Coordinates of C-alpha atoms in Angstrom, one line a residue:
X14 CA -19.9 23.7 -39.8
X15 CA -17.6 22.8 -42.7
X16 CA -19.4 19.4 -42.9
X17 CA -22.8 21.1 -43.5
X18 CA -21.3 23.3 -46.2
X19 CA -19.9 20.2 -48.0
X20 CA -23.3 18.5 -47.6
X21 CA -25.0 21.5 -49.2
X22 CA -22.5 21.4 -52.1
X23 CA -23.1 17.7 -52.4
X24 CA -26.9 18.2 -52.6
X25 CA -26.5 20.8 -55.3
X26 CA -24.1 18.5 -57.2
X27 CA -26.2 15.4 -57.0
X28 CA -29.4 17.4 -57.9
X29 CA -27.8 18.4 -61.1
X30 CA -27.0 14.8 -62.0
X31 CA -30.7 13.8 -61.9
X32 CA -31.6 15.1 -65.3
X33 CA -30.1 17.2 -68.1
X34 CA -33.2 19.5 -67.9
X35 CA -32.6 20.3 -64.3
X36 CA -28.9 21.0 -65.0
X37 CA -29.8 23.3 -67.9
X38 CA -32.3 25.1 -65.7
X39 CA -29.8 25.6 -62.9
X40 CA -27.1 26.8 -65.2
X41 CA -29.5 29.2 -67.0
X42 CA -30.7 30.5 -63.7
X43 CA -27.2 30.9 -62.4
X44 CA -26.0 32.8 -65.5
X45 CA -29.0 35.1 -65.3
X46 CA -28.6 35.8 -61.6
X47 CA -24.9 36.5 -62.0
X48 CA -25.7 38.9 -64.9
X49 CA -28.4 40.8 -63.1
X50 CA -26.3 40.9 -59.9
X51 CA -23.4 42.4 -61.8
X52 CA -25.7 44.8 -63.5
X53 CA -27.4 45.8 -60.3
X54 CA -24.0 46.2 -58.5
X55 CA -22.8 48.4 -61.4
X56 CA -25.9 50.5 -61.3
X57 CA -25.6 51.1 -57.6
X58 CA -22.0 52.1 -57.9
X59 CA -23.0 54.6 -60.6
X60 CA -25.5 56.1 -58.1
X61 CA -22.7 57.0 -55.7
X62 CA -22.8 60.7 -55.1
X63 CA -26.4 61.2 -56.2
X64 CA -28.6 62.9 -53.7
X65 CA -31.3 60.1 -53.7
X66 CA -28.7 57.2 -53.5
X67 CA -29.1 56.6 -49.7
X68 CA -32.9 56.4 -50.2
X69 CA -32.5 53.8 -52.9
X70 CA -30.1 51.8 -50.9
X71 CA -32.3 51.7 -47.8
X72 CA -35.4 50.7 -49.7
X73 CA -33.7 48.0 -51.7
X74 CA -32.3 46.5 -48.5
X75 CA -35.8 46.4 -46.9
X76 CA -37.3 44.9 -50.0
X77 CA -34.6 42.3 -50.0
X78 CA -35.3 41.4 -46.3
X79 CA -39.0 41.0 -47.1
X80 CA -38.1 38.7 -49.9
X81 CA -36.0 36.5 -47.7
X82 CA -38.7 36.4 -45.1
X83 CA -41.7 35.3 -47.2
X84 CA -40.2 33.5 -50.2
X85 CA -39.6 30.3 -48.1
X86 CA -43.3 30.1 -47.4
X87 CA -44.2 30.3 -51.1
X88 CA -41.4 28.3 -52.6
X89 CA -40.4 25.7 -49.9
X90 CA -39.2 23.2 -52.5
X91 CA -36.6 25.6 -53.8
X92 CA -34.1 24.6 -51.1
X93 CA -34.2 21.0 -49.6
X94 CA -32.2 22.1 -46.6
X95 CA -35.0 24.3 -45.4
X96 CA -36.7 21.2 -44.0
X97 CA -35.0 20.8 -40.7
X98 CA -37.3 18.0 -39.7
X99 CA -35.0 15.7 -41.8
X100 CA -32.4 16.1 -39.1
X101 CA -34.5 15.2 -36.1
X102 CA -33.2 11.6 -35.8
X103 CA -29.5 12.7 -35.8
X104 CA -27.7 13.2 -32.5
X105 CA -27.2 17.0 -33.0
X106 CA -27.5 19.8 -30.5
X107 CA -29.6 22.8 -31.5
X108 CA -27.0 25.5 -31.0
X109 CA -24.2 24.1 -33.1
X110 CA -26.8 23.0 -35.6
X111 CA -28.0 26.6 -36.0
X112 CA -24.5 27.9 -36.9
X113 CA -23.9 24.9 -39.2
X114 CA -27.2 25.5 -41.1
X115 CA -26.5 29.2 -41.2
X116 CA -23.2 28.6 -42.9
X117 CA -24.7 26.1 -45.3
X118 CA -27.5 28.7 -46.1
X119 CA -24.8 31.1 -47.5
X120 CA -24.2 28.6 -50.4
X121 CA -26.4 29.1 -53.4
X122 CA -27.6 31.5 -56.0
X123 CA -29.8 33.5 -53.7
X124 CA -27.1 34.4 -51.2
X125 CA -24.8 35.4 -54.2
X126 CA -27.5 37.8 -55.4
X127 CA -27.9 39.1 -51.8
X128 CA -24.2 39.7 -51.4
X129 CA -24.0 41.7 -54.6
X130 CA -26.9 43.9 -53.7
X131 CA -25.8 44.5 -50.2
X132 CA -22.2 45.3 -51.3
X133 CA -23.7 47.8 -53.8
X134 CA -25.8 49.4 -51.1
X135 CA -22.9 49.9 -48.7
X136 CA -20.7 51.3 -51.5
X137 CA -23.4 53.9 -52.3
X138 CA -23.6 55.2 -48.7
X139 CA -20.0 54.7 -47.4
X140 CA -17.7 57.8 -47.3
X141 CA -14.5 58.3 -45.4
X142 CA -12.4 55.9 -43.4
X143 CA -15.1 55.5 -40.6
X144 CA -17.8 54.8 -43.1
X145 CA -15.7 52.2 -45.1
X146 CA -14.7 50.5 -41.8
X147 CA -18.3 50.2 -40.7
X148 CA -19.4 49.0 -44.2
X149 CA -17.1 46.0 -43.8
X150 CA -19.0 45.0 -40.7
X151 CA -22.5 46.1 -41.9
X152 CA -22.5 44.2 -45.2
X153 CA -22.0 40.6 -43.7
X154 CA -24.3 41.5 -40.8
X155 CA -27.1 42.4 -43.3
X156 CA -26.6 39.2 -45.3
X157 CA -26.6 37.1 -42.2
X158 CA -29.8 38.8 -40.9
X159 CA -31.6 38.1 -44.2
X160 CA -30.6 34.4 -44.2
X161 CA -31.5 34.1 -40.5
X162 CA -34.9 35.6 -41.3
X163 CA -35.6 32.9 -43.9
X164 CA -34.4 30.1 -41.7
X165 CA -36.4 31.2 -38.6
X166 CA -39.6 31.5 -40.6
X167 CA -39.0 28.2 -42.4
X168 CA -38.3 26.4 -39.1
X169 CA -41.3 27.8 -37.4
X170 CA -43.5 26.7 -40.3
X171 CA -41.8 23.5 -41.4
X172 CA -44.8 21.3 -40.5
X173 CA -47.0 23.5 -42.6
X174 CA -44.5 23.7 -45.5
X175 CA -44.2 19.9 -45.8
X176 CA -48.0 19.3 -45.7
X177 CA -50.7 19.6 -48.3
X178 CA -51.7 23.0 -46.9
X179 CA -48.2 24.1 -47.3
X180 CA -48.3 23.2 -51.0
X181 CA -51.6 25.1 -51.2
X182 CA -49.9 28.1 -49.7
X183 CA -47.4 28.1 -52.5
X184 CA -50.4 28.6 -54.9
X185 CA -50.8 32.1 -53.3
X186 CA -47.3 33.0 -54.5
X187 CA -48.8 33.8 -58.0
X188 CA -51.3 36.1 -56.4
X189 CA -48.7 37.9 -54.3
X190 CA -46.4 38.3 -57.2
X191 CA -49.2 39.6 -59.5
X192 CA -50.4 42.1 -56.9
X193 CA -46.8 43.1 -56.1
X194 CA -46.0 43.8 -59.7
X195 CA -49.1 45.9 -60.2
X196 CA -48.4 47.8 -56.9
X197 CA -44.8 48.5 -58.0
X198 CA -46.0 49.6 -61.5
X199 CA -48.7 51.8 -60.0
X200 CA -46.3 53.4 -57.5
X201 CA -43.7 54.0 -60.2
X202 CA -46.2 55.7 -62.5
X203 CA -47.4 57.9 -59.6
X204 CA -43.8 58.7 -58.8
X205 CA -43.1 59.7 -62.4
X206 CA -46.2 61.8 -62.5
X207 CA -45.3 63.7 -59.3
X208 CA -42.2 65.2 -61.1
X209 CA -40.3 65.4 -57.8
X210 CA -37.9 62.5 -58.5
X211 CA -36.8 60.0 -55.9
X212 CA -36.5 62.8 -53.3
X213 CA -40.3 62.4 -52.6
X214 CA -39.4 59.0 -51.0
X215 CA -37.1 60.7 -48.4
X216 CA -39.8 60.6 -45.6
X217 CA -40.1 56.9 -46.2
X218 CA -36.4 56.4 -46.1
X219 CA -36.2 58.3 -42.8
X220 CA -38.4 55.6 -41.2
X221 CA -36.8 52.7 -43.0
X222 CA -33.3 53.6 -41.7
X223 CA -34.5 52.5 -38.3
X224 CA -35.9 49.2 -39.5
X225 CA -33.3 46.4 -39.3
X226 CA -31.6 45.1 -41.3
X227 CA -31.9 48.3 -43.4
X228 CA -30.7 50.1 -40.2
X229 CA -27.2 48.6 -40.8
X230 CA -27.1 50.5 -44.2
X231 CA -28.4 53.5 -42.4
X232 CA -25.6 53.2 -39.8
X233 CA -23.0 53.4 -42.6
X234 CA -24.7 56.4 -44.0
X235 CA -24.9 58.1 -40.6
X236 CA -21.3 57.5 -39.7
X237 CA -20.2 58.8 -43.1
X238 CA -22.0 62.0 -42.3
X239 CA -20.4 62.2 -38.8
X240 CA -23.4 61.1 -36.8
X241 CA -21.6 58.4 -34.8
X242 CA -24.1 58.1 -32.1
X243 CA -27.0 57.5 -34.5
X244 CA -24.9 55.1 -36.5
X245 CA -24.0 53.0 -33.5
X246 CA -27.7 52.8 -32.4
X247 CA -28.8 51.8 -35.9
X248 CA -26.1 49.1 -36.1
X249 CA -27.1 47.9 -32.7
X250 CA -30.7 47.4 -33.9
X251 CA -29.5 45.0 -36.6
X252 CA -27.3 43.1 -34.1
X253 CA -30.2 42.8 -31.7
X254 CA -32.5 41.5 -34.5
X255 CA -29.9 38.9 -35.6
X256 CA -29.4 37.7 -32.0
X257 CA -33.2 37.4 -31.6
X258 CA -33.6 35.5 -34.8
X259 CA -30.8 33.1 -33.9
X260 CA -32.4 32.5 -30.4
X261 CA -35.8 32.0 -32.0
X262 CA -34.4 29.7 -34.6
X263 CA -32.7 27.6 -31.9
X264 CA -36.0 27.4 -29.9
X265 CA -37.8 26.3 -33.1
X266 CA -35.3 23.5 -33.7
X267 CA -35.7 22.3 -30.1
X268 CA -39.4 22.2 -30.5
X269 CA -39.1 20.5 -33.9
X270 CA -36.9 17.8 -32.5
X271 CA -38.9 17.1 -29.3
X272 CA -42.5 18.0 -29.9
X273 CA -44.7 15.3 -31.7
X274 CA -46.4 16.2 -35.0
X275 CA -49.9 15.3 -36.2
X276 CA -48.7 11.9 -37.6
X277 CA -47.8 10.7 -34.1
X278 CA -50.9 11.8 -32.3
X279 CA -53.9 9.5 -32.4
X280 CA -56.8 11.2 -34.2
X281 CA -59.6 12.0 -31.8
X282 CA -62.8 10.1 -32.3
X283 CA -66.0 11.9 -33.4
X284 CA -66.6 14.3 -36.2
X285 CA -63.9 16.7 -37.1
X286 CA -64.2 20.3 -38.1
X287 CA -63.7 19.4 -41.7
X288 CA -66.5 16.8 -41.5
X289 CA -68.7 19.5 -40.0
X290 CA -68.0 21.8 -42.9
X291 CA -68.8 19.0 -45.3
X292 CA -72.1 18.4 -43.5
X293 CA -73.0 22.1 -43.7
X294 CA -72.2 22.2 -47.4
X295 CA -74.4 19.2 -48.0
X296 CA -77.3 20.8 -46.2
X297 CA -77.0 24.0 -48.3
X298 CA -77.0 22.1 -51.6
X299 CA -80.1 20.3 -53.1
X300 CA -80.4 16.6 -52.6
X301 CA -79.6 13.9 -55.1
X302 CA -77.1 13.8 -57.9
X303 CA -76.9 17.6 -58.2
X304 CA -75.6 17.9 -54.6
X305 CA -73.0 15.2 -54.9
X306 CA -71.6 16.5 -58.2
X307 CA -71.6 20.1 -57.2
X308 CA -69.9 19.2 -54.0
X309 CA -67.3 17.2 -55.8
X310 CA -66.5 20.1 -58.2
X311 CA -66.1 22.6 -55.4
X312 CA -63.9 20.2 -53.5
X313 CA -61.6 19.8 -56.6
X314 CA -61.4 23.6 -56.8
X315 CA -60.5 23.9 -53.1
X316 CA -58.2 20.8 -52.7
X317 CA -56.5 20.0 -56.0
X318 CA -53.3 22.2 -56.2
X319 CA -53.5 22.7 -60.0
X320 CA -57.1 23.5 -60.1
X321 CA -56.8 25.8 -57.1
X322 CA -53.8 27.5 -58.8
X323 CA -55.7 28.2 -62.0
X324 CA -58.7 29.6 -60.0
X325 CA -56.5 31.8 -57.8
X326 CA -54.6 33.2 -60.7
X327 CA -57.8 33.9 -62.7
X328 CA -59.5 35.5 -59.7
X329 CA -56.5 37.7 -59.0
X330 CA -55.8 38.8 -62.6
X331 CA -59.5 39.4 -63.3
X332 CA -59.7 41.8 -60.4
X333 CA -56.3 43.4 -60.6
X334 CA -56.4 44.4 -64.3
X335 CA -59.6 46.5 -64.3
X336 CA -59.1 48.0 -60.9
X337 CA -55.5 49.1 -61.4
X338 CA -56.2 50.4 -64.9
X339 CA -59.0 52.4 -63.3
X340 CA -56.7 53.7 -60.6
X341 CA -54.2 54.8 -63.2
X342 CA -56.9 56.8 -65.0
X343 CA -56.9 54.6 -68.1
X344 CA -59.7 52.1 -67.1
X345 CA -63.2 51.4 -68.3
X346 CA -66.1 49.6 -66.8
X347 CA -66.0 47.2 -69.8
X348 CA -62.7 45.8 -68.5
X349 CA -64.7 44.0 -65.9
X350 CA -65.7 41.6 -68.6
X351 CA -62.1 40.4 -68.6
X352 CA -62.8 38.8 -65.1
X353 CA -65.7 36.9 -66.6
X354 CA -63.6 35.7 -69.5
X355 CA -60.8 34.5 -67.2
X356 CA -63.2 32.4 -65.2
X357 CA -65.2 31.2 -68.2
X358 CA -62.1 29.7 -69.8
X359 CA -61.6 27.5 -66.8
X360 CA -64.6 25.4 -67.9
X361 CA -63.2 24.2 -71.2
X362 CA -61.9 20.9 -69.7
X363 CA -64.5 19.7 -67.2
X364 CA -63.3 16.1 -67.0
X365 CA -59.5 16.6 -67.1
X366 CA -59.0 17.0 -63.3
X367 CA -60.9 13.8 -62.7
X368 CA -58.1 11.8 -64.5
X369 CA -58.6 8.0 -64.2
X370 CA -61.2 8.5 -61.4
X371 CA -63.7 9.6 -64.1
X372 CA -64.6 6.0 -64.5
X373 CA -66.7 6.3 -61.3
X374 CA -68.6 9.1 -62.9
X375 CA -68.9 7.2 -66.1
X376 CA -70.6 4.3 -64.4
X377 CA -73.5 6.6 -63.4
X378 CA -74.1 7.9 -66.9
X379 CA -76.1 5.6 -69.2
X380 CA -78.5 8.1 -71.0
X381 CA -78.3 11.6 -72.3
X382 CA -80.5 12.6 -69.4
X383 CA -77.9 11.4 -66.9
X384 CA -75.2 13.3 -68.8
X385 CA -77.4 16.4 -68.8
X386 CA -77.8 16.2 -65.0
X387 CA -74.1 15.7 -64.5
X388 CA -73.1 18.7 -66.6
X389 CA -75.9 20.8 -65.1
X390 CA -74.6 20.2 -61.6
X391 CA -71.1 21.1 -62.7
X392 CA -72.4 24.3 -64.2
X393 CA -74.3 25.2 -61.1
X394 CA -71.2 24.7 -58.9
X395 CA -69.3 27.0 -61.2
X396 CA -72.1 29.6 -61.3
X397 CA -72.1 29.7 -57.5
X398 CA -68.5 31.1 -57.7
X399 CA -68.6 33.1 -61.0
X400 CA -71.8 35.1 -60.6
X401 CA -70.9 36.7 -57.2
X402 CA -67.4 37.3 -58.5
X403 CA -68.6 39.0 -61.7
X404 CA -70.9 41.2 -59.6
X405 CA -68.1 42.2 -57.3
X406 CA -65.6 43.0 -60.0
X407 CA -68.1 45.0 -62.1
X408 CA -69.3 47.0 -59.1
X409 CA -65.8 47.7 -57.8
X410 CA -64.6 48.8 -61.3
X411 CA -67.6 51.1 -61.8
X412 CA -67.0 52.6 -58.3
X413 CA -63.3 53.3 -59.0
X414 CA -63.9 54.6 -62.5
X415 CA -66.9 56.6 -61.3
X416 CA -69.2 55.5 -64.1
X417 CA -72.3 54.1 -62.5
X418 CA -74.4 54.7 -65.6
X419 CA -72.5 52.0 -67.5
X420 CA -73.0 49.4 -64.7
X421 CA -76.3 47.8 -66.0
X422 CA -75.1 47.4 -69.5
X423 CA -71.7 46.0 -68.6
X424 CA -73.2 43.7 -66.1
X425 CA -75.7 42.4 -68.7
X426 CA -72.9 41.8 -71.2
X427 CA -70.8 40.1 -68.5
X428 CA -73.6 37.7 -67.7
X429 CA -74.3 36.9 -71.3
X430 CA -70.5 36.3 -71.8
X431 CA -70.5 34.1 -68.8
X432 CA -73.4 32.0 -70.0
X433 CA -71.9 31.7 -73.5
X434 CA -68.5 30.6 -72.1
X435 CA -70.0 28.0 -69.7
X436 CA -72.1 26.6 -72.5
X437 CA -69.2 26.5 -74.9
X438 CA -67.0 25.0 -72.2
X439 CA -69.4 22.1 -71.8
X440 CA -69.4 21.4 -75.5
X441 CA -65.6 21.7 -75.7
X442 CA -65.2 19.3 -72.8
X443 CA -67.3 16.7 -74.6
X444 CA -65.7 17.2 -77.9
X445 CA -62.0 17.7 -77.0
X446 CA -61.3 16.0 -73.6
X447 CA -57.8 15.8 -72.3
X448 CA -56.0 14.8 -69.1
X449 CA -54.3 17.1 -66.5
X450 CA -51.1 15.2 -65.3
X451 CA -50.8 14.9 -61.5
X452 CA -47.2 13.8 -61.5
X453 CA -45.7 17.2 -62.6
X454 CA -46.3 20.6 -61.2
X455 CA -45.3 22.3 -64.5
X456 CA -47.5 20.3 -67.0
X457 CA -51.2 21.0 -67.5
X458 CA -51.6 18.8 -70.5
X459 CA -50.6 15.1 -70.9
X460 CA -47.9 14.3 -73.6
X461 CA -49.5 14.1 -77.0
X462 CA -52.6 16.0 -76.1
X463 CA -51.4 19.5 -76.6
X464 CA -53.3 19.8 -79.9
X465 CA -56.5 18.8 -78.1
X466 CA -56.0 21.5 -75.5
X467 CA -55.5 24.2 -78.1
X468 CA -58.5 23.0 -80.1
X469 CA -60.7 23.0 -77.0
X470 CA -59.6 26.5 -76.1
X471 CA -59.9 28.0 -79.6
X472 CA -63.1 26.3 -80.4
X473 CA -64.7 27.3 -77.1
X474 CA -63.6 31.0 -77.5
X475 CA -64.8 31.1 -81.1
X476 CA -68.3 29.7 -80.2
X477 CA -68.5 32.2 -77.3
X478 CA -67.6 35.2 -79.4
X479 CA -70.1 34.2 -82.1
X480 CA -72.8 33.5 -79.5
X481 CA -72.4 37.0 -78.0
X482 CA -72.4 38.8 -81.4
X483 CA -76.2 39.5 -81.3
X484 CA -75.9 41.1 -77.9
X485 CA -72.9 43.2 -79.0
X486 CA -74.9 44.4 -82.1
X487 CA -77.8 45.3 -79.8
X488 CA -75.4 47.3 -77.5
X489 CA -73.9 49.3 -80.4
X490 CA -77.4 50.0 -81.8
X491 CA -78.7 51.3 -78.4
X492 CA -75.6 53.5 -78.1
X493 CA -76.1 55.0 -81.6
X494 CA -79.8 55.5 -81.2
X495 CA -79.7 56.7 -77.6
X496 CA -81.9 53.9 -76.5
X497 CA -82.4 52.7 -72.9
X498 CA -79.1 51.0 -72.1
X499 CA -80.5 49.5 -68.8
X500 CA -82.5 47.0 -70.9
X501 CA -79.2 45.2 -71.5
X502 CA -79.1 43.9 -68.0
X503 CA -82.3 41.7 -68.1
X504 CA -81.6 40.9 -71.8
X505 CA -78.0 39.9 -70.9
X506 CA -79.0 37.7 -68.0
X507 CA -81.7 35.9 -70.1
X508 CA -79.3 35.6 -73.0
X509 CA -76.6 34.1 -70.8
X510 CA -79.1 31.6 -69.3
X511 CA -80.3 30.6 -72.8
X512 CA -76.7 30.1 -74.0
X513 CA -75.7 28.0 -71.0
X514 CA -78.8 25.8 -71.4
X515 CA -78.2 25.4 -75.1
X516 CA -74.6 24.3 -74.4
X517 CA -75.9 21.7 -71.9
X518 CA -78.4 20.4 -74.5
X519 CA -75.7 20.0 -77.2
X520 CA -73.0 18.6 -74.9
X521 CA -75.1 16.0 -73.0
X522 CA -75.8 13.6 -75.9
X523 CA -72.1 13.8 -76.9
X524 CA -70.9 12.9 -73.4
X525 CA -73.3 10.0 -73.2
X526 CA -72.2 8.7 -76.6
X527 CA -68.5 9.3 -76.2
X528 CA -68.0 8.1 -72.6
X529 CA -65.3 5.4 -73.5
X530 CA -63.3 8.0 -75.5
X531 CA -63.6 10.6 -72.8
X532 CA -62.5 8.1 -70.2
X533 CA -59.5 7.0 -72.3
X534 CA -58.5 10.7 -72.9
X535 CA -58.6 11.9 -69.3
X536 CA -56.9 8.7 -67.9
X537 CA -53.6 9.4 -69.7
X538 CA -52.3 11.7 -67.0

């Protein structure tokens, strides 16, 4: 056990030696965590004696447990020791390995924050000698349960976390965080509007006190009130959960060390499920260059981690912002156009994700007609995703706001904006191409191409805004003159189609003429 703790410390120490940037990031993170941990601990201590303090302590403990459970799935690279498959070749028995890894897991910034929060929670609810004595047992029991939760989940999913699909799963972390922040914000505003204070959460706390590991905090609170039987039962629930987690963790390690993975099993002959999906997609798309190009674009969106991350983030924010604003009573159907704008801006660098592989596309383009067909196929692939999504967000927002009369005009404006953004994106891709580096998860622009990225974004947005100006003027005029607003739907669809076609006609000759420059620009990543 001490050996694994020293190994964990050695990993941290050697990791900081790799680069000054990593050392600075670790030190900054550690300082911020220590600061917020101390601030949170002080705030919890100040809550001692407040009527709603036990409710706050129970809910914070449950949220902490959820964080420990799911964060390893979204950020598997945050702790190298989560990958127990690295130990399969060593002569180690599973049970001693469980205790050694558990001890090593208590070293780090996350456990420090957990300890501070749990200590603050038990201080809030502990009164009297019996409560203080039980708090000494409940605090480490809660911390160990949280760590065991993370380890058990990580061990059960270690094959997934170290695969490409595991990296794809991390993309969803942005979606979960964005949704979580909006849910917390929405709940807090509703709580503030209720005027009842934190006491309105007491029914929730009455349930949470029986959910381990929050039940350990509930046990301290129960014993402090003299309910010794209830406290013993609540503490027993946490003990049982910890024992079950350790047993499940041990079973997971045994399976990991003895069961073969996909790399040691010979692939079965014949078509796979993935190939079947590819064949079905090919049958749905038209034949020729259009099918091949559209299929390639859709595969990039689905398989490339950076491209998928950008799409998932845009899809999530585009839906969350209008819907949650509508739920809060401050929304408007026009906010649905934000979803269209988020997706449209993803088209301003059509060739960047190809990187050096763009040369294979370049060999098939010799005339402006070839370039037009290539860009048209890319636009069709994007429209297959953006049009249904725009319809969905607009309809959902109108339903939540309750303003169905504005649906036709907003949908028409959104379609016109989508066509303008796609057309401008094709022109910007031909005029300001840049590469998307594949060797870094935190860089979306190759070194020295930052100005190109900004010029592409700003120029594309400017062209889109100017292109949509006539439709905006028409909308204002119809509102002022009480004209038929429904006419904006067919006009907007036709206007968007015309703007997209115009963008293709302008961009195609530029792509055909500037192929060597585009290839050089996108190959720098």
